[in-house]
Coordinates of C-alpha atoms and ligand atoms in Angstrom, one line a residue:
M16 CA 0.0 0.0 0.1
R17 CA 2.8 2.4 1.0
G18 CA 4.6 1.5 -2.1
L19 CA 1.6 2.3 -4.3
L20 CA 1.0 5.6 -2.6
S21 CA 4.5 6.8 -2.8
Q22 CA 4.4 6.7 -6.6
K23 CA 5.3 10.0 -8.0
I24 CA 2.0 11.0 -9.4
D25 CA 1.4 14.5 -8.1
I26 CA 1.9 17.8 -9.7
M27 CA 2.5 21.2 -7.8
V28 CA 2.5 24.7 -8.9
I29 CA 4.7 27.4 -7.3
V30 CA 3.3 30.9 -7.9
M31 CA 6.0 33.6 -7.5
K32 CA 5.3 37.1 -6.0
P33 CA 4.8 39.9 -8.6
G34 CA 8.2 41.6 -7.6
A35 CA 10.2 38.3 -7.8
S36 CA 13.4 38.6 -9.8
E37 CA 14.8 36.5 -12.4
V38 CA 17.6 35.3 -9.9
N39 CA 14.8 34.2 -7.4
R40 CA 13.2 32.2 -10.3
E41 CA 16.4 30.5 -11.2
D42 CA 17.2 29.8 -7.5
I43 CA 13.9 27.8 -7.4
V44 CA 14.4 26.1 -10.6
S45 CA 17.9 24.9 -9.9
N46 CA 16.7 23.8 -6.4
L47 CA 13.9 21.6 -7.9
K48 CA 16.2 20.2 -10.6
E49 CA 18.7 19.3 -7.9
R50 CA 15.9 17.3 -6.1
G51 CA 15.1 15.3 -9.3
Y52 CA 11.8 17.1 -10.2
G53 CA 10.6 17.9 -13.8
V54 CA 10.2 21.8 -14.0
H55 CA 8.0 23.9 -16.3
V56 CA 8.4 27.7 -16.2
S57 CA 5.7 30.0 -17.4
V58 CA 6.9 33.7 -17.3
G59 CA 3.8 35.9 -17.3
E60 CA 3.8 39.7 -17.5
I61 CA 3.0 40.2 -13.8
Q62 CA 3.7 36.8 -12.2
T63 CA 5.8 33.7 -12.9
I64 CA 4.4 30.2 -12.4
I65 CA 6.5 27.1 -12.0
G66 CA 5.0 23.7 -12.6
V67 CA 6.7 21.0 -10.5
I68 CA 6.3 17.4 -11.9
G69 CA 6.8 14.0 -10.3
V70 CA 6.3 15.1 -6.7
D71 CA 6.0 12.2 -4.3
I72 CA 2.7 12.2 -2.4
E73 CA 4.2 11.6 1.0
Q74 CA 6.7 14.6 0.6
K75 CA 4.2 17.0 -0.8
G76 CA 3.3 18.7 2.3
E77 CA 6.9 19.2 3.3
L78 CA 7.9 20.6 -0.1
Q79 CA 5.0 23.0 -0.1
D80 CA 6.0 24.4 3.3
Q81 CA 9.6 24.6 2.3
F82 CA 9.0 26.7 -0.9
E83 CA 6.1 28.9 0.8
S84 CA 8.7 30.0 3.3
L85 CA 10.7 31.7 0.7
P86 CA 10.0 35.5 0.7
F87 CA 9.5 35.8 -3.1
V88 CA 7.0 32.9 -3.3
E89 CA 3.2 33.7 -3.0
K90 CA 1.9 30.2 -2.7
C91 CA 2.5 26.8 -3.5
V92 CA -0.5 24.6 -4.6
S93 CA -1.0 20.8 -5.4
I94 CA -3.2 20.3 -8.4
S95 CA -3.6 16.6 -8.0
K96 CA -6.9 14.8 -8.3
P97 CA -8.7 13.7 -5.1
Y98 CA -8.2 10.1 -6.1
K99 CA -4.8 8.3 -6.8
L100 CA -5.2 4.6 -6.9
V101 CA -8.2 4.4 -9.2
D102 CA -6.8 7.2 -11.4
K103 CA -6.3 6.3 -15.1
Q104 CA -2.5 7.4 -14.9
F105 CA -1.9 4.9 -12.2
R106 CA -2.5 1.9 -14.5
P107 CA -2.9 3.4 -18.0
Q108 CA -3.2 -0.1 -19.6
G109 CA -6.4 -0.7 -17.6
T110 CA -7.5 -3.3 -15.0
Q111 CA -8.8 -6.8 -15.8
I112 CA -10.7 -8.7 -13.3
N113 CA -10.6 -12.5 -13.3
V114 CA -13.9 -13.8 -11.9
R115 CA -13.5 -17.7 -12.1
G116 CA -12.2 -17.4 -15.4
V117 CA -14.4 -14.7 -16.8
I118 CA -12.2 -11.7 -17.5
I119 CA -13.9 -8.3 -17.0
G120 CA -12.2 -5.5 -18.7
G121 CA -10.6 -7.5 -21.7
D122 CA -12.1 -8.3 -25.1
V123 CA -15.3 -10.0 -24.0
A124 CA -18.5 -8.0 -23.7
V125 CA -19.4 -9.5 -20.4
M126 CA -23.1 -10.1 -19.7
M127 CA -24.3 -10.4 -16.1
A128 CA -28.0 -11.5 -16.1
G129 CA -30.7 -13.0 -13.7
P130 CA -33.6 -11.9 -11.8
C131 CA -33.7 -8.8 -9.6
T132 CA -34.4 -11.0 -6.5
V133 CA -33.8 -14.6 -5.8
E134 CA -37.3 -15.8 -5.0
T135 CA -37.4 -19.6 -5.1
E136 CA -34.8 -22.3 -5.9
E137 CA -36.9 -23.1 -9.0
Q138 CA -37.3 -19.4 -10.2
L139 CA -33.6 -19.0 -9.8
M140 CA -32.4 -22.2 -11.4
T141 CA -34.9 -21.6 -14.3
S142 CA -33.4 -18.0 -14.8
A143 CA -29.9 -19.3 -14.7
R144 CA -30.4 -22.0 -17.2
I145 CA -32.0 -19.4 -19.6
V146 CA -29.4 -16.7 -19.3
K147 CA -26.8 -19.2 -19.6
A148 CA -28.2 -20.7 -22.8
S149 CA -28.4 -17.3 -24.3
G150 CA -24.7 -16.6 -23.5
A151 CA -24.6 -14.8 -20.3
H152 CA -21.4 -15.1 -18.4
I153 CA -22.3 -14.2 -14.9
L154 CA -25.6 -14.9 -12.9
R155 CA -27.1 -12.0 -10.8
G156 CA -29.7 -12.2 -8.1
G157 CA -30.5 -10.3 -5.0
A158 CA -30.5 -12.0 -1.6
Y159 CA -30.5 -8.8 0.4
K160 CA -32.8 -6.2 -1.3
P161 CA -32.5 -2.6 -0.5
S162 CA -36.0 -1.1 -0.6
T163 CA -37.4 2.3 -0.5
S164 CA -40.2 1.1 1.7
P165 CA -39.7 -0.7 5.0
Y166 CA -42.7 -2.9 4.3
S167 CA -41.7 -4.4 1.0
F168 CA -39.8 -7.6 0.4
H169 CA -36.1 -7.5 1.5
G170 CA -34.8 -10.7 0.3
H171 CA -34.2 -14.2 1.6
G172 CA -30.9 -13.6 2.9
V173 CA -28.7 -16.6 3.6
P174 CA -31.0 -19.1 2.0
A175 CA -30.9 -17.0 -1.1
L176 CA -27.1 -17.0 -1.1
K177 CA -27.1 -20.9 -0.8
M178 CA -29.5 -20.9 -3.8
L179 CA -27.0 -18.8 -5.8
A180 CA -24.2 -21.2 -4.9
N181 CA -26.2 -24.1 -6.1
A182 CA -27.1 -22.3 -9.3
R183 CA -23.4 -21.7 -9.8
A184 CA -22.5 -25.4 -9.1
E185 CA -25.0 -26.5 -11.9
T186 CA -24.3 -23.8 -14.5
G187 CA -20.7 -23.0 -13.8
M188 CA -21.6 -19.3 -13.9
P189 CA -20.0 -17.1 -11.2
V190 CA -22.5 -15.1 -9.2
I191 CA -22.9 -11.6 -8.2
T192 CA -25.2 -10.3 -5.4
E193 CA -25.6 -7.2 -3.3
V194 CA -24.1 -6.7 0.2
M195 CA -25.8 -4.1 2.3
D196 CA -24.3 -4.4 5.7
V197 CA -20.9 -4.4 7.1
R198 CA -22.0 -7.3 9.2
D199 CA -22.9 -9.4 6.3
V200 CA -19.7 -9.0 4.1
E201 CA -17.9 -12.2 5.5
T202 CA -21.1 -14.2 4.8
V203 CA -21.7 -12.9 1.4
C204 CA -18.1 -13.6 0.5
E205 CA -18.5 -17.2 1.4
Y206 CA -21.0 -17.6 -1.5
A207 CA -20.6 -14.7 -4.1
D208 CA -17.9 -14.2 -6.6
I209 CA -18.6 -10.4 -7.0
L210 CA -19.9 -8.2 -4.3
Q211 CA -22.5 -5.5 -5.4
I212 CA -22.6 -2.2 -3.6
G213 CA -25.9 -0.7 -4.5
T214 CA -26.7 2.9 -5.3
R215 CA -28.1 3.6 -1.8
N216 CA -25.0 2.5 -0.3
A217 CA -22.5 4.0 -2.7
Q218 CA -21.3 6.5 0.0
N219 CA -21.5 4.2 2.9
Y220 CA -17.9 4.6 3.9
N221 CA -17.9 2.0 6.5
L222 CA -19.2 -0.6 4.1
L223 CA -16.7 0.5 1.3
R224 CA -13.8 0.2 3.8
E225 CA -15.1 -3.4 4.8
V226 CA -15.3 -4.6 1.2
G227 CA -11.8 -3.0 0.7
Q228 CA -10.4 -5.4 3.3
V229 CA -11.5 -8.6 1.4
R230 CA -10.2 -9.7 -2.0
T231 CA -13.5 -10.6 -3.6
P232 CA -14.2 -8.2 -6.7
V233 CA -16.6 -5.5 -6.0
M234 CA -19.0 -3.8 -8.3
L235 CA -19.7 -0.3 -7.1
K236 CA -22.8 1.2 -8.4
R237 CA -23.2 5.0 -9.0
G238 CA -25.2 6.7 -6.2
M239 CA -28.2 8.1 -7.6
S240 CA -27.0 11.7 -7.4
M241 CA -23.3 11.2 -7.4
K242 CA -20.9 13.1 -9.6
Y243 CA -18.0 11.3 -11.3
E244 CA -15.5 12.6 -8.8
E245 CA -17.5 11.5 -5.8
W246 CA -17.9 8.1 -7.3
L247 CA -14.2 7.7 -8.1
Q248 CA -13.5 8.7 -4.5
A249 CA -15.9 6.1 -3.2
A250 CA -14.0 3.5 -5.3
E251 CA -10.8 5.0 -3.7
Y252 CA -12.1 4.1 -0.4
I253 CA -12.2 0.4 -1.4
A254 CA -8.8 0.5 -3.2
S255 CA -7.2 2.3 -0.1
Q256 CA -7.7 -0.8 1.9
G257 CA -5.9 -3.1 -0.8
N258 CA -8.7 -4.4 -2.8
Y259 CA -8.2 -3.2 -6.3
N260 CA -10.7 -5.6 -8.0
I261 CA -13.2 -2.8 -8.5
M262 CA -15.7 -2.2 -11.3
L263 CA -18.0 0.8 -11.6
C264 CA -21.6 0.4 -12.6
E265 CA -23.6 3.2 -14.2
R266 CA -27.2 2.4 -13.2
G267 CA -28.9 5.8 -14.0
I268 CA -29.3 9.0 -12.0
R269 CA -32.1 11.2 -10.8
T270 CA -33.3 13.9 -13.1
F271 CA -36.5 15.7 -13.7
E272 CA -37.6 13.1 -16.3
T273 CA -40.4 10.8 -14.8
Y274 CA -41.2 8.6 -18.0
T275 CA -38.2 6.5 -17.1
R276 CA -37.4 5.3 -13.6
N277 CA -33.7 6.9 -13.9
T278 CA -31.9 8.8 -16.6
F279 CA -29.1 6.3 -17.8
D280 CA -26.0 8.6 -18.2
I281 CA -24.3 7.3 -21.3
N282 CA -21.6 10.0 -20.8
A283 CA -20.4 8.2 -17.8
I284 CA -19.1 5.3 -19.8
P285 CA -16.6 7.2 -22.0
A286 CA -15.9 9.7 -19.3
L287 CA -14.9 7.0 -16.8
K288 CA -12.8 5.2 -19.4
E289 CA -10.9 8.6 -19.5
L290 CA -10.7 9.1 -15.9
T291 CA -10.1 5.7 -14.3
H292 CA -8.3 2.3 -15.3
L293 CA -11.3 0.4 -13.7
P294 CA -13.7 -1.6 -15.8
V295 CA -17.1 0.0 -16.4
I296 CA -20.5 -2.0 -16.4
S297 CA -23.8 -0.6 -17.4
D298 CA -27.3 -1.4 -15.8
P299 CA -29.9 -0.4 -18.2
S300 CA -32.5 -2.2 -16.2
H301 CA -32.4 0.3 -13.2
G302 CA -31.1 2.9 -15.7
T303 CA -34.5 2.9 -17.5
G304 CA -37.0 1.0 -15.4
K305 CA -38.8 -0.3 -18.5
A306 CA -38.0 -3.6 -20.2
S307 CA -38.8 -2.2 -23.7
L308 CA -35.9 0.2 -23.4
V309 CA -33.3 -2.1 -22.0
P310 CA -32.0 -3.8 -25.1
A311 CA -31.4 -0.5 -26.9
V312 CA -29.6 1.1 -23.9
T313 CA -27.6 -2.0 -23.3
L314 CA -26.3 -2.2 -26.9
A315 CA -25.6 1.6 -26.8
S316 CA -23.5 1.1 -23.6
F317 CA -21.3 -1.5 -25.2
M318 CA -20.8 0.9 -28.2
A319 CA -19.9 3.7 -25.8
G320 CA -17.2 1.4 -24.3
A321 CA -18.7 -0.5 -21.4
D322 CA -16.8 -3.8 -20.5
G323 CA -20.0 -5.3 -19.3
A324 CA -23.8 -4.9 -18.6
I325 CA -26.0 -6.3 -15.8
V326 CA -29.5 -6.9 -16.9
E327 CA -32.6 -8.2 -15.0
V328 CA -34.2 -11.3 -16.7
H329 CA -37.2 -13.3 -15.1
P330 CA -38.9 -16.3 -16.5
N331 CA -42.3 -14.7 -15.8
P332 CA -41.8 -10.8 -15.3
E333 CA -45.5 -10.4 -14.7
K334 CA -45.1 -12.5 -11.5
A335 CA -41.8 -11.2 -10.4
L336 CA -41.7 -10.1 -6.6
K337 CA -39.6 -7.1 -7.6
D338 CA -38.8 -5.0 -10.7
G339 CA -41.0 -7.1 -13.0
A340 CA -41.5 -4.1 -15.3
Q341 CA -37.9 -3.7 -16.0
S342 CA -37.2 -7.4 -16.3
L343 CA -36.5 -8.9 -19.7
T344 CA -38.5 -12.1 -20.9
P345 CA -36.3 -15.0 -21.8
Q346 CA -37.2 -14.3 -25.4
A347 CA -36.2 -10.6 -25.3
F348 CA -33.0 -11.5 -23.6
E349 CA -32.1 -14.1 -26.3
K350 CA -32.8 -11.5 -29.0
M351 CA -30.6 -8.9 -27.3
M352 CA -27.7 -11.4 -26.9
R353 CA -27.9 -12.2 -30.7
D354 CA -28.0 -8.5 -31.5
L355 CA -25.2 -7.8 -29.1
E356 CA -23.2 -10.8 -30.8
R357 CA -23.5 -9.1 -34.2
I358 CA -22.5 -5.7 -33.1
A359 CA -19.8 -6.3 -30.5
P360 CA -17.0 -6.7 -33.2
V361 CA -17.5 -2.9 -34.1
V362 CA -15.8 -2.2 -30.7
N363 CA -13.4 -5.2 -30.9
K364 CA -15.4 -7.3 -28.5
R365 CA -17.0 -10.6 -28.5
I366 CA -19.5 -12.4 -26.3
Ligands
PEP427 C1 -30.4 -4.0 -7.9 O1 -29.3 -4.1 -8.8 O2 -31.1 -4.9 -7.7 C2 -30.5 -2.8 -7.3 C3 -31.1 -2.7 -6.1 O3 -29.9 -1.8 -7.9 P1 -29.5 -0.2 -7.5 O4 -28.9 -0.2 -6.2 O5 -28.8 0.4 -8.6 O6 -30.9 0.4 -7.2
MN428 MN1 -33.8 -4.6 -9.3

């Protein structure tokens, strides 16, 4: 951890006072060069600015104090980002996550599919067989369900985790499921291959730290009104504890639109690809809330650069305990997969 954080990834700017002389400037430049930093000088009409490149994070504060103590320096500012470990610059080649042989962040358009909620052994097993037959790579299913109402169904908990493990044993598909509580992390890790952090917990910092302590991959959903920078800092919480197996999931944000459940932010996908090395997953089911819109948004998200998608599929959406309106029928899922198969090569991916 210390080794990672002490990488030289910060940039600092020294602003000289208006009256500083050329000699003063050269003093600073030679001082910085002696210390091994890259230096960029920009001489303005009134003030000179010196950019310092390659500052060690752990020495940043010290260096700032030293230069600010000089009488001809006005201020010394760090212009680094508030996240480091998840920053693109940290691993420009990108991160690949191996989930029981399924590589997320490589050339496969990874499809995670299954019901919103694990209802019964039969419902889950049927769903698992259906999505597998159509080419899904990973099985989804909620055992712990966050709900806006305290009176609605909250999932079967541990029995549902066991059903997921059974479905994995039969189909060979790794499973993803949500963990909502710090106290459940250990148990969920016993059964799940990917831990999902839901939108409502995206800034639950204790939970983020806890999943950072384990090595099970984590899919961090976007908080429903989170900015990219806040989302990346939430991911940094996980990485700061040593778990770098993180993927980010765009699942729509709150806007003034009411026709759709949320507004799927397609911008997020290429933007995150610029900002971070972490794989990006799309969730068009929660992003739209309408099964009729899910295939189009799923395909669009892959065209925008997503590494994977997570989609709700139910054998009988009209009987689903949760999120029936946004769940694809087996037929609709099959059609979407065939369409994806045809267009994935456009972005150098396959299914
Ligand atoms: C889910 O994936 O079932 C879920 C509850 O999603 P979100 O946290 O994005 O609402
Ligand atoms: Mn759902």
